[in-house]
Coordinates of C-alpha atoms and ligand atoms in Angstrom, one line a residue:
X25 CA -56.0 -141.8 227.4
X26 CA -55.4 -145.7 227.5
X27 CA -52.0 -147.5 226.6
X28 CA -53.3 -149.7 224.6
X29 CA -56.5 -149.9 221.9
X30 CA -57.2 -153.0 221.4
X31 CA -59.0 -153.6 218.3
X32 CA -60.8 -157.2 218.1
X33 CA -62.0 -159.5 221.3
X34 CA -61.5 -162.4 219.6
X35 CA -58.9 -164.8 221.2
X36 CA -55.4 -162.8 219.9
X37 CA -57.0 -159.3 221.0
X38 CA -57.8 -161.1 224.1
X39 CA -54.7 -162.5 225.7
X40 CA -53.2 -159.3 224.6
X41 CA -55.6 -157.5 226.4
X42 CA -55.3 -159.6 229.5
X43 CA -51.4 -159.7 229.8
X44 CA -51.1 -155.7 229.2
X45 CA -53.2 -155.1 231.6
X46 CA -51.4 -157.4 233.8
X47 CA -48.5 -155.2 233.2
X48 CA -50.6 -152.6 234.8
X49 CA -51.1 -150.9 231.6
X50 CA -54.7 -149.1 231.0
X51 CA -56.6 -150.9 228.1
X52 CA -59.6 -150.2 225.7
X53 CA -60.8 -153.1 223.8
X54 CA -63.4 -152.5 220.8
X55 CA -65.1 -155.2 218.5
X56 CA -67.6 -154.5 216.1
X57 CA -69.3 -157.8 216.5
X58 CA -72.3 -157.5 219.0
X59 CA -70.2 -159.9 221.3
X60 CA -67.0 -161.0 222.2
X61 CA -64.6 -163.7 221.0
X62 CA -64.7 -163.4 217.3
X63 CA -64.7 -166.8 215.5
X64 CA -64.7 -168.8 219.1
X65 CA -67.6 -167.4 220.6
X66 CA -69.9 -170.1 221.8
X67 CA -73.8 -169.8 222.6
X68 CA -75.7 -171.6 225.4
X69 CA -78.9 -173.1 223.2
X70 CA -81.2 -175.5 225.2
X71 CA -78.2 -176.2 227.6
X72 CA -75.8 -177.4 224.1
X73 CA -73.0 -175.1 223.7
X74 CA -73.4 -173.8 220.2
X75 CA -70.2 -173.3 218.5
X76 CA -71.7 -169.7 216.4
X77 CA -68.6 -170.0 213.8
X78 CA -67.8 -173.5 213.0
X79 CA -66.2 -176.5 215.3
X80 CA -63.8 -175.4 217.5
X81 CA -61.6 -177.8 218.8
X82 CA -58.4 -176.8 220.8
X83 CA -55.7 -179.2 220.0
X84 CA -51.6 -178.4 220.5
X85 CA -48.4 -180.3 221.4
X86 CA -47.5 -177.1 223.4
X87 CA -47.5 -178.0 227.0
X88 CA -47.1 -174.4 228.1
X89 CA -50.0 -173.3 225.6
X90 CA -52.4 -175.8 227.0
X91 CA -51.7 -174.8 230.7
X92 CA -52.1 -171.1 229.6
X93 CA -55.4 -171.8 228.2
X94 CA -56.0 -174.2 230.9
X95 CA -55.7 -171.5 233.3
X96 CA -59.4 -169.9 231.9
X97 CA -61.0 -173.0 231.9
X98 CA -61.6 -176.6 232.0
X99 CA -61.0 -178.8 229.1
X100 CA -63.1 -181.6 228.4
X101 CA -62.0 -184.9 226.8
X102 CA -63.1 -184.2 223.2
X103 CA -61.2 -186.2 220.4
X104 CA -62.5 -185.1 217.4
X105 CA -63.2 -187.8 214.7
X106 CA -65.2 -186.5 211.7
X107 CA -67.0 -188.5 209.6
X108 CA -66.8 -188.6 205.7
X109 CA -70.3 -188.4 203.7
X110 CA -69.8 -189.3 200.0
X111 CA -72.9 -189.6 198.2
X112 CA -74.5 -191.1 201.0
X113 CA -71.3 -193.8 202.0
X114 CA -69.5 -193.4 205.0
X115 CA -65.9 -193.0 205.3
X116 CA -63.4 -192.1 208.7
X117 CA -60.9 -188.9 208.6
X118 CA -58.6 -188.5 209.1
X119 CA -56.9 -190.6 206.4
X120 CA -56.1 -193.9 207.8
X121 CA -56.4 -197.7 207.6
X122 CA -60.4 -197.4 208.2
X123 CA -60.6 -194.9 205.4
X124 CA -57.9 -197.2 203.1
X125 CA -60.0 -200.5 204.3
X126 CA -63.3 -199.3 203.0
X127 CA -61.8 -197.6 200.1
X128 CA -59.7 -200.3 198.6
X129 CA -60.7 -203.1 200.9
X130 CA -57.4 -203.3 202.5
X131 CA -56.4 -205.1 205.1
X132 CA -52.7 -204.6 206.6
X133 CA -50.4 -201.3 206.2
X134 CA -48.1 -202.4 203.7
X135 CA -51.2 -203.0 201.3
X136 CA -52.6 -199.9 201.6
X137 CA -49.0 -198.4 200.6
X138 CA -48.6 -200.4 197.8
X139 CA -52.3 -199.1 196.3
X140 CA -51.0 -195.4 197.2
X141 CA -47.4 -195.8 195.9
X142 CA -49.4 -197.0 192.5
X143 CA -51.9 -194.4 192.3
X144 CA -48.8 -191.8 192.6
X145 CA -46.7 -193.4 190.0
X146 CA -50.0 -193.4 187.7
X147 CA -50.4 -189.8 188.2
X148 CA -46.6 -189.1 187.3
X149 CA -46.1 -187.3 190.6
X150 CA -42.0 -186.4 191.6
X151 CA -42.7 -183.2 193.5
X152 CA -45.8 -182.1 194.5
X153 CA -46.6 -178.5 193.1
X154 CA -49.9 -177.4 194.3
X155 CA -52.8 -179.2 196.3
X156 CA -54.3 -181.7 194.0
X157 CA -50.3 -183.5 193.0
X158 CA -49.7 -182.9 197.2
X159 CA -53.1 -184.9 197.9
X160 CA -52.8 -187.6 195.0
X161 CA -49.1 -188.4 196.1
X162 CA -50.5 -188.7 200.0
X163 CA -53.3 -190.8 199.8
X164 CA -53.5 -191.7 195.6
X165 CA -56.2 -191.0 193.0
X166 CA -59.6 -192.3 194.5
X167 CA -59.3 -191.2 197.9
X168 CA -58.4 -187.3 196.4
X169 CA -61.2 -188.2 194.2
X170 CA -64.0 -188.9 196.9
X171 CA -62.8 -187.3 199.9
X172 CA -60.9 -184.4 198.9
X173 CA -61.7 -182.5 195.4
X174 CA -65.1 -181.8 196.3
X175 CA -64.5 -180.8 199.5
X176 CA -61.6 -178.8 199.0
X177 CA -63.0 -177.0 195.7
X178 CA -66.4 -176.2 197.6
X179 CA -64.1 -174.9 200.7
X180 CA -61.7 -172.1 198.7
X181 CA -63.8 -171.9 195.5
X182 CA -60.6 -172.6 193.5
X183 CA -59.2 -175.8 191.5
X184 CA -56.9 -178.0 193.6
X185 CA -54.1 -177.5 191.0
X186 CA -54.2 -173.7 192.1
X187 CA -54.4 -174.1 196.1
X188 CA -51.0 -174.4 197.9
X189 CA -50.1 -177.9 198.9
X190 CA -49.8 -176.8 202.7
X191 CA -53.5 -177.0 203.3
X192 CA -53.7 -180.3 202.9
X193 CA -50.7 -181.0 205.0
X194 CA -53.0 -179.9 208.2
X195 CA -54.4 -183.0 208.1
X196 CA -52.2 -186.4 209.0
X197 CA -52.4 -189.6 206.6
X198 CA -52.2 -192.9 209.0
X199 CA -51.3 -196.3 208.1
X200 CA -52.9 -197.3 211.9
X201 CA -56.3 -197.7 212.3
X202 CA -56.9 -194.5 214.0
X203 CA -60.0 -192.0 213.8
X204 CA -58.3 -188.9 215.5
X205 CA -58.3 -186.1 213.5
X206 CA -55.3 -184.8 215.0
X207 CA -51.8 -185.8 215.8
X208 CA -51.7 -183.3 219.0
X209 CA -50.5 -184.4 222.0
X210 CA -53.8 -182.6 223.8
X211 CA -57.1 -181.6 222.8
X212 CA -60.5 -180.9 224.2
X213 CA -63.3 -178.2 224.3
X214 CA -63.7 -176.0 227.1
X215 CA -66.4 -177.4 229.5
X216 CA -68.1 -173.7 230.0
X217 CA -68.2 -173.3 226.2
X218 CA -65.4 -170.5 224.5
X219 CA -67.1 -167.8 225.4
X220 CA -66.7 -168.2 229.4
X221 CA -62.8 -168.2 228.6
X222 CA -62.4 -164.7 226.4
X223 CA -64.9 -163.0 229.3
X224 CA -61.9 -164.4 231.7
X225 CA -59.1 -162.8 229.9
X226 CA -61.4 -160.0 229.4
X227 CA -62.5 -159.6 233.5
X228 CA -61.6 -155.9 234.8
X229 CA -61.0 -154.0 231.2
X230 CA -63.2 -152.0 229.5
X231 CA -65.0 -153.3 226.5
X232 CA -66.8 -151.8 223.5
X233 CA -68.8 -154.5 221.6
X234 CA -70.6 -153.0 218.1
X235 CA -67.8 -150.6 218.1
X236 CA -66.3 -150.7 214.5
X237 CA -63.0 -149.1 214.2
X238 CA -63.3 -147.9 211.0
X239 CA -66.3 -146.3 212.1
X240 CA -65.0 -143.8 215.2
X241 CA -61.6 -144.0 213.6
X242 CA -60.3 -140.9 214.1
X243 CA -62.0 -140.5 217.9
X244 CA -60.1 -143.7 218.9
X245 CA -56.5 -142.7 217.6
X246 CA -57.0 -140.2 219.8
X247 CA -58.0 -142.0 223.1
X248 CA -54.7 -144.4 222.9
X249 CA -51.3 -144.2 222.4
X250 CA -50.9 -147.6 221.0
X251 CA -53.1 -150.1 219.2
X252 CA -53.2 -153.8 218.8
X253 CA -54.8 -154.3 215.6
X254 CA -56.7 -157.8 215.2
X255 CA -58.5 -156.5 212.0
X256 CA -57.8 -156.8 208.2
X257 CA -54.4 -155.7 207.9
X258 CA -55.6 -154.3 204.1
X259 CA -58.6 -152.3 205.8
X260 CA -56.4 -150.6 207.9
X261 CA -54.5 -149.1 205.0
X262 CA -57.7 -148.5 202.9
X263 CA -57.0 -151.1 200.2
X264 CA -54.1 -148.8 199.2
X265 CA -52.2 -151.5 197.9
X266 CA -55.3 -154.1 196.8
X267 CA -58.0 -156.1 198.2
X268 CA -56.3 -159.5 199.5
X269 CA -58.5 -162.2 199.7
X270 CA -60.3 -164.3 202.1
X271 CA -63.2 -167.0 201.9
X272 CA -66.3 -166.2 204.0
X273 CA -69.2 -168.6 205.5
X274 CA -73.0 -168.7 206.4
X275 CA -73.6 -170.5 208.8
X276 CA -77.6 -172.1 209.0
X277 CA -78.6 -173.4 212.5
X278 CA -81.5 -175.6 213.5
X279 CA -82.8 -176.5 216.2
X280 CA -84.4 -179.6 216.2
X281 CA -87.2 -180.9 218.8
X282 CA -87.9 -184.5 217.1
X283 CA -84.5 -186.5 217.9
X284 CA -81.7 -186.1 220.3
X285 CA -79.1 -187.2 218.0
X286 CA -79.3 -185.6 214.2
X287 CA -76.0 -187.6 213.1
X288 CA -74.3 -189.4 215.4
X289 CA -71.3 -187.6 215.2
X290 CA -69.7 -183.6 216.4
X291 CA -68.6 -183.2 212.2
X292 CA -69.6 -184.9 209.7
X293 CA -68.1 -183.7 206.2
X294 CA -70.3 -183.7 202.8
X295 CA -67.5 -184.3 200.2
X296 CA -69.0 -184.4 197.1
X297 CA -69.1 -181.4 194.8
X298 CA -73.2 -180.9 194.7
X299 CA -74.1 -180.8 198.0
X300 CA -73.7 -176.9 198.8
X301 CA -72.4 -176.9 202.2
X302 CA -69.0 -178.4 203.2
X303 CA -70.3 -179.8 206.6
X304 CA -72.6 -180.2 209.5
X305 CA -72.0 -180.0 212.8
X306 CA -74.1 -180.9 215.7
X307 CA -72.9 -179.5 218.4
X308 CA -74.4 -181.4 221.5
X309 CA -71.5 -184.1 220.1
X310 CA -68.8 -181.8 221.6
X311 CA -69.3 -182.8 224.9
X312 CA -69.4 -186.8 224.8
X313 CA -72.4 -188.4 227.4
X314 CA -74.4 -184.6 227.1
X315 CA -77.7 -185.5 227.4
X316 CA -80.4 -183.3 226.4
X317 CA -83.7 -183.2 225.0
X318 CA -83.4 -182.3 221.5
X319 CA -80.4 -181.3 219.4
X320 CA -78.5 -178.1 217.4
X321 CA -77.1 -178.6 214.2
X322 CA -75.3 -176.0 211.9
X323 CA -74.4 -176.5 208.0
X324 CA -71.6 -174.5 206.9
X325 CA -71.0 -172.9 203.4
X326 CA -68.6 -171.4 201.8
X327 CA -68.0 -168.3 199.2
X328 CA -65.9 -165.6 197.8
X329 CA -65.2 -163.0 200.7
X330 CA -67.0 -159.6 199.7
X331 CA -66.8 -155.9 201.0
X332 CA -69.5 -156.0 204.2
X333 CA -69.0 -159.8 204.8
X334 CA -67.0 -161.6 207.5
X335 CA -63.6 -162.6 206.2
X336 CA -63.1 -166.2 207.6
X337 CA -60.1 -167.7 206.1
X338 CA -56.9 -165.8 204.4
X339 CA -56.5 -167.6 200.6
X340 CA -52.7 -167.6 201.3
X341 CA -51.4 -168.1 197.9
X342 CA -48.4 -166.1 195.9
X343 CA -50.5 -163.2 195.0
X344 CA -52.4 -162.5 198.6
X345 CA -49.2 -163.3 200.4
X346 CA -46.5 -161.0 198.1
X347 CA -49.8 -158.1 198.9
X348 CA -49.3 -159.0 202.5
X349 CA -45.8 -158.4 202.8
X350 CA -46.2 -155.1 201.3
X351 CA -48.9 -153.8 203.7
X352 CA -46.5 -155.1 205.9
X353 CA -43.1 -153.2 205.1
X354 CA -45.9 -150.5 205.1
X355 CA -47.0 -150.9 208.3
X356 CA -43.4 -151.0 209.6
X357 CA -42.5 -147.7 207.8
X358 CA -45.5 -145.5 208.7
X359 CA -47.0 -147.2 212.2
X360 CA -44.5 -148.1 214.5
X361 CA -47.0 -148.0 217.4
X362 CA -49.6 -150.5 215.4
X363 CA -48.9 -153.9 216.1
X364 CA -51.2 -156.1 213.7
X365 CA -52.2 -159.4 215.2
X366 CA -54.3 -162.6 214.6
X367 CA -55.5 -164.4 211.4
X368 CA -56.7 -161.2 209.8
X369 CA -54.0 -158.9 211.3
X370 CA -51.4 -161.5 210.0
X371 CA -53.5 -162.8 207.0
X372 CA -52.2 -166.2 208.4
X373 CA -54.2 -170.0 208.8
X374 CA -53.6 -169.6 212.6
X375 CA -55.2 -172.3 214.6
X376 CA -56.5 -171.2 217.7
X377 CA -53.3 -172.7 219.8
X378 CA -50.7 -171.0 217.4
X379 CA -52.8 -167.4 217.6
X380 CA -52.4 -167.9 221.4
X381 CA -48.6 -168.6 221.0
X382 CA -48.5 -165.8 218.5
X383 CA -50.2 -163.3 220.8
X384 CA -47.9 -164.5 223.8
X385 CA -44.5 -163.6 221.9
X386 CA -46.4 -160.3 220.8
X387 CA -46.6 -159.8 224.8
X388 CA -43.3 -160.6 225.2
X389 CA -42.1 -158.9 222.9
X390 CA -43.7 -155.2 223.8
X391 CA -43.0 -156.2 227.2
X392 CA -40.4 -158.0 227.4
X393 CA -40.6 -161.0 229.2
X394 CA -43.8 -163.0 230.2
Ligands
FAD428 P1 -60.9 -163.5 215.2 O1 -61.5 -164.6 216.0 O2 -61.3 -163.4 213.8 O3 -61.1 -162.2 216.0 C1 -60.9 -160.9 215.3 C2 -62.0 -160.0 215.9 O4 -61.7 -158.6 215.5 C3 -63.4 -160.3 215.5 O5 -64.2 -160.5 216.7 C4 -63.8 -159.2 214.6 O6 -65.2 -158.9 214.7 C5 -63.0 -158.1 215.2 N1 -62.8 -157.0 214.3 C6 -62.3 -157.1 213.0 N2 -62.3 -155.9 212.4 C7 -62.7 -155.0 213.4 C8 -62.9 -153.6 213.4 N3 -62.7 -152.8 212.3 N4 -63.4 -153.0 214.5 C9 -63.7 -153.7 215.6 N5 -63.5 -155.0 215.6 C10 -63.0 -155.7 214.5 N6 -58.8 -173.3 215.4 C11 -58.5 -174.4 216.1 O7 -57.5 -174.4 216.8 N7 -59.3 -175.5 216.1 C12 -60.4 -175.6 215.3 O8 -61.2 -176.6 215.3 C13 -60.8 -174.4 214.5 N8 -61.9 -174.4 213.7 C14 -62.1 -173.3 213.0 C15 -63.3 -173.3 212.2 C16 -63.6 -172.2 211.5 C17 -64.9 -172.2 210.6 C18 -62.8 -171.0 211.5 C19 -63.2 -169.8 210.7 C20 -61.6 -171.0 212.3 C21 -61.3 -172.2 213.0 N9 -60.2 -172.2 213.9 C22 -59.9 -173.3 214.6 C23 -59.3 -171.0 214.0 C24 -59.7 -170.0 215.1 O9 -61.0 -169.5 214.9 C25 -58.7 -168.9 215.1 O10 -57.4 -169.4 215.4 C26 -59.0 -167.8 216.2 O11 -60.3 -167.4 216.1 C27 -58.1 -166.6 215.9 O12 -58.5 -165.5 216.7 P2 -58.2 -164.0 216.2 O13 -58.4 -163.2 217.4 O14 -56.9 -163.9 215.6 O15 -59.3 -163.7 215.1
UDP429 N1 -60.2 -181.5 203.5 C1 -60.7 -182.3 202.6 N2 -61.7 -183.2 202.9 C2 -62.1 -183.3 204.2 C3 -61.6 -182.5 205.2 C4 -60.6 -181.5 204.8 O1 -60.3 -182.2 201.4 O2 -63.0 -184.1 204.5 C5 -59.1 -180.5 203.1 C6 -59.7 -179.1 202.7 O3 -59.0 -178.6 201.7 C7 -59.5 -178.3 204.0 C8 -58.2 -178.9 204.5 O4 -58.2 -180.3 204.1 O5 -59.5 -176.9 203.7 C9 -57.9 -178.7 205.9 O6 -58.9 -179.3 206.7 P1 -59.3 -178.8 208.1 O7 -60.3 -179.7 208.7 O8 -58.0 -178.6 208.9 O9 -60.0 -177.4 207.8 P2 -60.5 -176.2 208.8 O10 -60.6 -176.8 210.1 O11 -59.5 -175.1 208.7 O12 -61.8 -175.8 208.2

């Protein structure tokens, strides 16, 4: 018998993992991938470490969550500034004076409002109701137009005038001339790659890879008298209550022998509506002065989530969320000793420092303190 199952080694099953075991508590941790670390896993490729499931930047203005992680590993000084591809021209994210200057031609702050403040009155915006009013009334009509619509319809498959408005409040509009994608007081990529952390956390506990829960369900109920569930919270429950939605990804890799530099740049965005994938990354970029002979690049694309293929991103809107709440009241009425974790355990947009934070007061709160 262990204390805990832990069910996914991705980074929330992980810090669970570690700290119960700290505790001096026996742990099992299963994942039905054929390695650890879910969507941070990283792969050593021709000395470039690939990033398997999209860029991975850590980035957090919480001191104590970059020491934590800090702990694992070393950080390098990564500060991520995508590019924007529209039909070929170029344009800087996140959305600041570059991006307004080559836009509109605009020179000084106050100009660029002005053009943005007039592009929002055009569109009749008061108070933004959904994703397309919330973009148009940040950044006005053309940049929305160019940079966003595309992008965003390609990413969740939906209209912007039926995604919530708080996706597009991840990123940070700037009136300075700025490139940094994020407004976070630290940032940085581990210099071992992700994977080097999560085998870490995981040193001393037994793990299962290409072990799927559902699979040995009943067997594993038995061997603990707890579980940490980092899975789809609707799985657990068999659908009882309906599918919720999520967006999944194919990732293509290549890796290419005739240049050492594919792009110039770690993410560069396509945001047009036609090209099929919503960016390219090449992932030698991550780790500024690498030099190596050759390069890896990997083009993302999105889709509809269906039974048998990895759920990515929750689609948080009214319907998926009111379906969450009920698996949770659910979960509280017939599991007590299931504690459901992490962006598919929570169905929430967690970013790899708030899923840390998240799995922390989890810690502290089944045992106490930290
Ligand atoms: P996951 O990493 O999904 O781990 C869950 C694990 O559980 C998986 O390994 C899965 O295989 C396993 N599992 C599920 N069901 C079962 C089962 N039935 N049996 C056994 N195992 C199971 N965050 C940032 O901070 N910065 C970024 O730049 C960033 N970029 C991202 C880019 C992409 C494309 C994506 C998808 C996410 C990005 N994130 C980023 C978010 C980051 O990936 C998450 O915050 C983090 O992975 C959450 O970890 P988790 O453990 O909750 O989930
Ligand atoms: N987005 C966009 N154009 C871009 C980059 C992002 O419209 O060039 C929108 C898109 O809707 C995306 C959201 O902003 O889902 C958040 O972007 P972020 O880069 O944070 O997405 P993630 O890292 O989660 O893929």
């Amino acid at each position: 018998m262990y204390d805990y199952l832990v069910v996914g080694s991705g980074l929330t099953g992980a810090i669970f993992a570690h700290e119960a075991r700290k505790r001096g508590k026996s742990v099992l941790v299963i994942e039905k991938r054929t390695h650890i670390g879910g969507n941070i896993y990283t792969q050593n490729i021709n000395g470039i470490h690939v990033h398997s499931y999209g860029p991975h930047i850590f980035h957090t203005n919480n001191k104590f969550i970059w020491e934590y992680m800090n702990s694992f590993a070393e950080f390098n000084r990564f500060t991520n500034t995508p590019v924007a591809n529209y039909k070929g021209e170029i344009y800087s994210l996140p959305f600041n004076m570059w991006t307004f200057n080559k836009m509109w031609g605009v020179i000084t702050p106050g100009q660029a409002r002005e053009k943005i403040e007039l592009q929002k009155l055009e569109a009749g915006i008061t108070t933004p109701q959904n994703l397309e009013e919330q973009a148009i009334s940040l950044v006005g009509r053309d940049i929305y137009e160019r940079l966003i619509k595309g992008y965003t319809e390609k990413q969740w498959g939906r209209p912007c005038s039926e995604l919530p408005a708080f996706i597009i409040k991840r990123l940070p509009v700037r009136f300075t001339y700025d490139n940094n994608y994020y407004n976070s007081q630290y940032q940085g990529v581990p210099v071992e790659g992700y994977t080097a952390i999560i085998e870490r956390m995981l040193d001393g506990i037994e793990v299962r890879t290409e072990c799927d829960y559902f699979t040995h369900r009943e067997e594993l109920d038995g061997l603990a008298q707890n579980i940490f569930f980092t899975g789809q919270i609707d799985e657990y429950f068999g659908h009882i209550l309906g599918t919720l939605e999520y967006r999944t990804l194919r990732f293509e890799t290549e890796i290419l022998t005739a240049t050492d530099n594919y792009q110039g740049s770690a993410v560069v965005n396509y945001t047009d509506r036609e090209t099929p994938f919503t960016r390219c990354i090449e992932h030698k970029h991550f780790y500024p002065g690498l030099e190596t002979a050759g390069t890896v690049i990997t083009r993302e694309y999105s889709s509809e989530w269906r039974e048998g293929d990895e759920p990515y991103y929750p689609v948080n809107n009214l319907k998926n969320n009111t379906m969450f709440e009920k698996y949770c009241e659910l979960a509280r009425r017939e599991c007590p000793n299931v504690i459901f974790a992490g962006r598919l355990g929570e169905y929430k947009y967690y970013d790899m420092d708030a899923a840390a934070l998240r799995a922390l007061e989890l810690v502290i709160q089944e045992f106490g303190k930290l």
